[in-house]
Amino acid sequence: SFFTRNGEQLSIICEDNKYDFTLQEIRDMKKILTIKPGDEILVECSFQTLDRSGITFVSLDFYLRIIHCI
């Protein structure tokens, strides 16, 4: 996750390349960030599906996991 101001990326807020849905934890930020009106917070979640040969259907449970990665 990172935030931008006027289209310019200012800071990475959080990065977790080994997210585990079963390990819910709170992380302290290293510094306080000031988010101003008009700033954007961008969040990206990626899921590896290369081991699947067919269509990947999304269930409600899967959708809820996507929300939790935010």
C-alpha positions as MATLAB code, in Angstrom:
seq = 'SFFTRNGEQLSIICEDNKYDFTLQEIRDMKKILTIKPGDEILVECSFQTLDRSGITFVSLDFYLRIIHCI';
ca = [
       0.000    0.000    0.000;
       1.214    3.476   -0.741;
      -0.183    6.930   -1.061;
       0.078    9.582   -3.718;
      -0.392   13.327   -3.832;
      -0.971   15.132   -7.133;
      -0.146   11.905   -8.994;
       3.258   11.485   -7.319;
       3.961    8.487   -5.075;
       5.051    9.873   -1.716;
       5.516    6.904    0.557;
       4.997    3.172    0.908;
       2.620    2.615    3.818;
       2.935   -1.147    4.133;
       4.292   -4.088    2.155;
       3.793   -7.768    2.948;
       4.936  -10.253    0.320;
       4.050  -13.260    2.488;
       0.526  -12.351    3.645;
      -1.260  -15.156    5.486;
      -5.021  -14.848    6.024;
      -4.812  -17.094    9.113;
      -2.226  -14.810   10.742;
      -4.064  -11.564   11.451;
      -1.776   -9.002   13.047;
      -1.550   -5.272   13.618;
       1.583   -3.467   12.542;
       2.868   -0.230   13.948;
       3.887    2.302   11.351;
       7.488    3.505   11.478;
       6.392    7.125   11.194;
       3.163    9.080   11.289;
       1.829    9.925    7.843;
      -0.311   12.953    7.119;
      -2.987   12.145    4.564;
      -4.506   15.325    3.132;
      -7.764   15.849    1.246;
      -7.215   14.761   -2.358;
      -4.466   12.252   -1.513;
      -4.986    8.693   -2.744;
      -4.229    5.460   -0.904;
      -3.488    2.656   -3.361;
      -3.674   -0.990   -2.302;
      -2.636   -3.953   -4.423;
      -3.359   -7.607   -3.684;
      -1.923  -10.374   -5.856;
      -2.846  -14.043   -5.973;
      -0.706  -16.697   -7.661;
      -2.821  -18.986   -9.839;
      -0.187  -20.348  -12.233;
      -0.639  -23.867  -10.841;
      -4.253  -23.956  -12.084;
      -5.107  -25.192  -15.553;
      -8.715  -24.013  -15.683;
     -10.854  -21.070  -14.743;
     -10.548  -19.810  -11.179;
     -13.968  -19.163   -9.676;
     -14.202  -16.713   -6.787;
     -16.299  -17.651   -3.778;
     -17.600  -15.359   -1.054;
     -14.869  -16.710    1.248;
     -12.187  -15.813   -1.324;
     -13.677  -12.340   -1.764;
     -13.606  -11.783    2.010;
      -9.927  -12.760    2.048;
      -9.228  -10.105   -0.572;
     -10.828   -7.488    1.662;
      -8.675   -8.634    4.589;
      -5.446   -8.130    2.667;
      -6.272   -4.419    2.656;
];
